[in-house]
Amino acid sequence: QGQLVESGGGLVQAGGSLRLSCAASGRTFSAYAMGWFRQILGKERESVAAISWNGDSTYYADSAKGRFTISRDSTKNTVYLQMNSLKPEDTAVYYCYTRYGSWAVEGMDYWGKGTQVTVSS
């Protein structure tokens, strides 16, 4: 059974940076796309970024383009989200997920428990 564990969240001032990490275990995820989505309590989840199984392709939400960078280290079964120029509206719980065959959040196979990111103004 696969397991994803996020880390790296915290409190940061607007304009600052954070690097989220997601360590996958329990099975091999080398053929799985991986990504991040975020959710504010009471609101729908928002896909933030995703990366293909081999790292050749990436997806970014409009809100993340130019500020966030997703990467993966298959040797460590880990995916990262580097977040720069953070804004208060980036405040949310960030979740890591993985899916076989597609990076669409819908139908994701595994996801973590999330890490809180809070950006103060």
PDB file of C-alpha atoms in Angstrom:
ATOM      1  CA  GLN A   1       0.000   0.000   0.000  1.00  0.00           C
ATOM      2  CA  GLY A   2       1.399   3.349  -1.014  1.00  0.00           C
ATOM      3  CA  GLN A   3       1.922   6.208   1.369  1.00  0.00           C
ATOM      4  CA  LEU A   4       2.759   9.851   0.777  1.00  0.00           C
ATOM      5  CA  VAL A   5       4.094  12.144   3.485  1.00  0.00           C
ATOM      6  CA  GLU A   6       4.414  15.887   2.956  1.00  0.00           C
ATOM      7  CA  SER A   7       6.776  18.229   4.772  1.00  0.00           C
ATOM      8  CA  GLY A   8       8.112  21.761   4.500  1.00  0.00           C
ATOM      9  CA  GLY A   9       5.023  23.813   5.184  1.00  0.00           C
ATOM     10  CA  GLY A  10       4.996  26.689   7.618  1.00  0.00           C
ATOM     11  CA  LEU A  11       4.475  30.390   8.159  1.00  0.00           C
ATOM     12  CA  VAL A  12       6.184  32.828   5.821  1.00  0.00           C
ATOM     13  CA  GLN A  13       5.823  36.493   4.993  1.00  0.00           C
ATOM     14  CA  ALA A  14       4.513  37.608   1.634  1.00  0.00           C
ATOM     15  CA  GLY A  15       7.298  37.548  -0.925  1.00  0.00           C
ATOM     16  CA  GLY A  16       9.063  34.707   0.837  1.00  0.00           C
ATOM     17  CA  SER A  17       9.737  31.143  -0.248  1.00  0.00           C
ATOM     18  CA  LEU A  18       9.031  27.629   0.907  1.00  0.00           C
ATOM     19  CA  ARG A  19      10.028  24.243  -0.422  1.00  0.00           C
ATOM     20  CA  LEU A  20       7.588  21.417   0.054  1.00  0.00           C
ATOM     21  CA  SER A  21       8.680  17.807  -0.104  1.00  0.00           C
ATOM     22  CA  CYS A  22       6.644  14.652  -0.524  1.00  0.00           C
ATOM     23  CA  ALA A  23       8.193  11.294   0.217  1.00  0.00           C
ATOM     24  CA  ALA A  24       6.495   8.266  -1.293  1.00  0.00           C
ATOM     25  CA  SER A  25       6.847   4.791   0.136  1.00  0.00           C
ATOM     26  CA  GLY A  26       5.229   1.399   0.208  1.00  0.00           C
ATOM     27  CA  ARG A  27       5.494   0.699  -3.491  1.00  0.00           C
ATOM     28  CA  THR A  28       7.257   1.829  -6.639  1.00  0.00           C
ATOM     29  CA  PHE A  29       5.963   5.103  -8.052  1.00  0.00           C
ATOM     30  CA  SER A  30       8.359   5.405 -10.952  1.00  0.00           C
ATOM     31  CA  ALA A  31       5.524   4.980 -13.466  1.00  0.00           C
ATOM     32  CA  TYR A  32       3.204   7.384 -11.678  1.00  0.00           C
ATOM     33  CA  ALA A  33       2.695  11.056 -12.300  1.00  0.00           C
ATOM     34  CA  MET A  34       2.926  13.125  -9.137  1.00  0.00           C
ATOM     35  CA  GLY A  35       1.597  16.508  -8.184  1.00  0.00           C
ATOM     36  CA  TRP A  36       0.301  18.964  -5.643  1.00  0.00           C
ATOM     37  CA  PHE A  37      -3.101  20.364  -4.979  1.00  0.00           C
ATOM     38  CA  ARG A  38      -4.222  22.737  -2.267  1.00  0.00           C
ATOM     39  CA  GLN A  39      -7.406  23.302  -0.376  1.00  0.00           C
ATOM     40  CA  ILE A  40      -8.790  25.994   1.826  1.00  0.00           C
ATOM     41  CA  LEU A  41     -11.347  24.860   4.387  1.00  0.00           C
ATOM     42  CA  GLY A  42     -14.795  25.065   2.872  1.00  0.00           C
ATOM     43  CA  LYS A  43     -13.562  25.533  -0.664  1.00  0.00           C
ATOM     44  CA  GLU A  44     -12.895  23.180  -3.538  1.00  0.00           C
ATOM     45  CA  ARG A  45      -9.429  21.797  -4.038  1.00  0.00           C
ATOM     46  CA  GLU A  46      -7.233  23.500  -6.576  1.00  0.00           C
ATOM     47  CA  SER A  47      -4.660  21.679  -8.641  1.00  0.00           C
ATOM     48  CA  VAL A  48      -1.351  23.526  -8.319  1.00  0.00           C
ATOM     49  CA  ALA A  49       1.324  21.629 -10.232  1.00  0.00           C
ATOM     50  CA  ALA A  50       2.087  18.176 -11.573  1.00  0.00           C
ATOM     51  CA  ILE A  51       4.944  16.291 -13.177  1.00  0.00           C
ATOM     52  CA  SER A  52       4.970  13.279 -15.465  1.00  0.00           C
ATOM     53  CA  TRP A  53       6.328   9.905 -14.451  1.00  0.00           C
ATOM     54  CA  ASN A  54       9.680  10.574 -16.125  1.00  0.00           C
ATOM     55  CA  GLY A  55       9.890  14.253 -15.238  1.00  0.00           C
ATOM     56  CA  ASP A  56       9.780  15.387 -18.853  1.00  0.00           C
ATOM     57  CA  SER A  57       6.478  17.209 -18.656  1.00  0.00           C
ATOM     58  CA  THR A  58       5.021  19.555 -16.096  1.00  0.00           C
ATOM     59  CA  TYR A  59       1.753  21.316 -15.484  1.00  0.00           C
ATOM     60  CA  TYR A  60       1.147  24.512 -13.531  1.00  0.00           C
ATOM     61  CA  ALA A  61      -2.041  26.259 -12.608  1.00  0.00           C
ATOM     62  CA  ASP A  62      -2.175  29.861 -13.781  1.00  0.00           C
ATOM     63  CA  SER A  63      -1.832  30.939 -10.167  1.00  0.00           C
ATOM     64  CA  ALA A  64       1.459  29.040  -9.881  1.00  0.00           C
ATOM     65  CA  LYS A  65       3.117  29.851 -13.195  1.00  0.00           C
ATOM     66  CA  GLY A  66       6.333  31.793 -12.858  1.00  0.00           C
ATOM     67  CA  ARG A  67       6.435  31.381  -9.078  1.00  0.00           C
ATOM     68  CA  PHE A  68       6.311  27.639  -8.341  1.00  0.00           C
ATOM     69  CA  THR A  69       8.532  24.870  -9.650  1.00  0.00           C
ATOM     70  CA  ILE A  70       7.786  21.176  -9.367  1.00  0.00           C
ATOM     71  CA  SER A  71      10.498  18.533  -9.591  1.00  0.00           C
ATOM     72  CA  ARG A  72      10.985  14.903  -8.690  1.00  0.00           C
ATOM     73  CA  ASP A  73      13.823  12.656  -7.673  1.00  0.00           C
ATOM     74  CA  SER A  74      12.866   9.149  -8.690  1.00  0.00           C
ATOM     75  CA  THR A  75      15.848   7.669  -6.884  1.00  0.00           C
ATOM     76  CA  LYS A  76      14.395   9.007  -3.649  1.00  0.00           C
ATOM     77  CA  ASN A  77      10.714   8.572  -4.565  1.00  0.00           C
ATOM     78  CA  THR A  78      10.272  12.223  -3.703  1.00  0.00           C
ATOM     79  CA  VAL A  79       8.550  15.162  -5.361  1.00  0.00           C
ATOM     80  CA  TYR A  80       9.238  18.781  -4.512  1.00  0.00           C
ATOM     81  CA  LEU A  81       7.399  22.060  -4.879  1.00  0.00           C
ATOM     82  CA  GLN A  82       9.549  25.160  -4.723  1.00  0.00           C
ATOM     83  CA  MET A  83       7.319  28.131  -4.025  1.00  0.00           C
ATOM     84  CA  ASN A  84       8.694  31.638  -4.474  1.00  0.00           C
ATOM     85  CA  SER A  85       7.127  35.096  -4.266  1.00  0.00           C
ATOM     86  CA  LEU A  86       4.429  33.735  -2.016  1.00  0.00           C
ATOM     87  CA  LYS A  87       1.207  35.665  -1.603  1.00  0.00           C
ATOM     88  CA  PRO A  88      -1.390  35.613   1.169  1.00  0.00           C
ATOM     89  CA  GLU A  89      -3.803  33.942  -1.261  1.00  0.00           C
ATOM     90  CA  ASP A  90      -1.431  30.969  -1.411  1.00  0.00           C
ATOM     91  CA  THR A  91      -2.408  30.151   2.160  1.00  0.00           C
ATOM     92  CA  ALA A  92      -3.900  26.650   2.192  1.00  0.00           C
ATOM     93  CA  VAL A  93      -3.230  23.056   3.082  1.00  0.00           C
ATOM     94  CA  TYR A  94      -1.039  21.567   0.374  1.00  0.00           C
ATOM     95  CA  TYR A  95      -1.439  17.926  -0.521  1.00  0.00           C
ATOM     96  CA  CYS A  96       0.805  15.665  -2.538  1.00  0.00           C
ATOM     97  CA  TYR A  97      -0.811  13.071  -4.786  1.00  0.00           C
ATOM     98  CA  THR A  98       0.110  10.476  -7.334  1.00  0.00           C
ATOM     99  CA  ARG A  99      -1.741   8.817 -10.154  1.00  0.00           C
ATOM    100  CA  TYR A 100      -0.917   6.148 -12.664  1.00  0.00           C
ATOM    101  CA  GLY A 101      -1.193   7.188 -16.286  1.00  0.00           C
ATOM    102  CA  SER A 102      -2.284  10.786 -15.808  1.00  0.00           C
ATOM    103  CA  TRP A 103      -1.569  13.775 -13.654  1.00  0.00           C
ATOM    104  CA  ALA A 104      -5.205  14.766 -13.329  1.00  0.00           C
ATOM    105  CA  VAL A 105      -6.190  15.145  -9.685  1.00  0.00           C
ATOM    106  CA  GLU A 106      -9.496  13.476 -10.372  1.00  0.00           C
ATOM    107  CA  GLY A 107      -9.009   9.790  -9.944  1.00  0.00           C
ATOM    108  CA  MET A 108      -5.746  10.113  -8.039  1.00  0.00           C
ATOM    109  CA  ASP A 109      -4.501   6.867  -6.584  1.00  0.00           C
ATOM    110  CA  TYR A 110      -2.759   8.054  -3.423  1.00  0.00           C
ATOM    111  CA  TRP A 111      -2.525  11.305  -1.515  1.00  0.00           C
ATOM    112  CA  GLY A 112      -0.958  12.542   1.678  1.00  0.00           C
ATOM    113  CA  LYS A 113      -2.383  14.159   4.777  1.00  0.00           C
ATOM    114  CA  GLY A 114      -1.247  17.615   3.765  1.00  0.00           C
ATOM    115  CA  THR A 115       1.002  20.354   5.084  1.00  0.00           C
ATOM    116  CA  GLN A 116      -0.187  23.818   6.078  1.00  0.00           C
ATOM    117  CA  VAL A 117       1.227  26.831   4.276  1.00  0.00           C
ATOM    118  CA  THR A 118       0.412  30.222   5.749  1.00  0.00           C
ATOM    119  CA  VAL A 119       1.526  33.445   4.081  1.00  0.00           C
ATOM    120  CA  SER A 120       1.195  36.597   6.129  1.00  0.00           C
ATOM    121  CA  SER A 121       0.772  40.018   4.576  1.00  0.00           C
TER     122      SER A 121
END
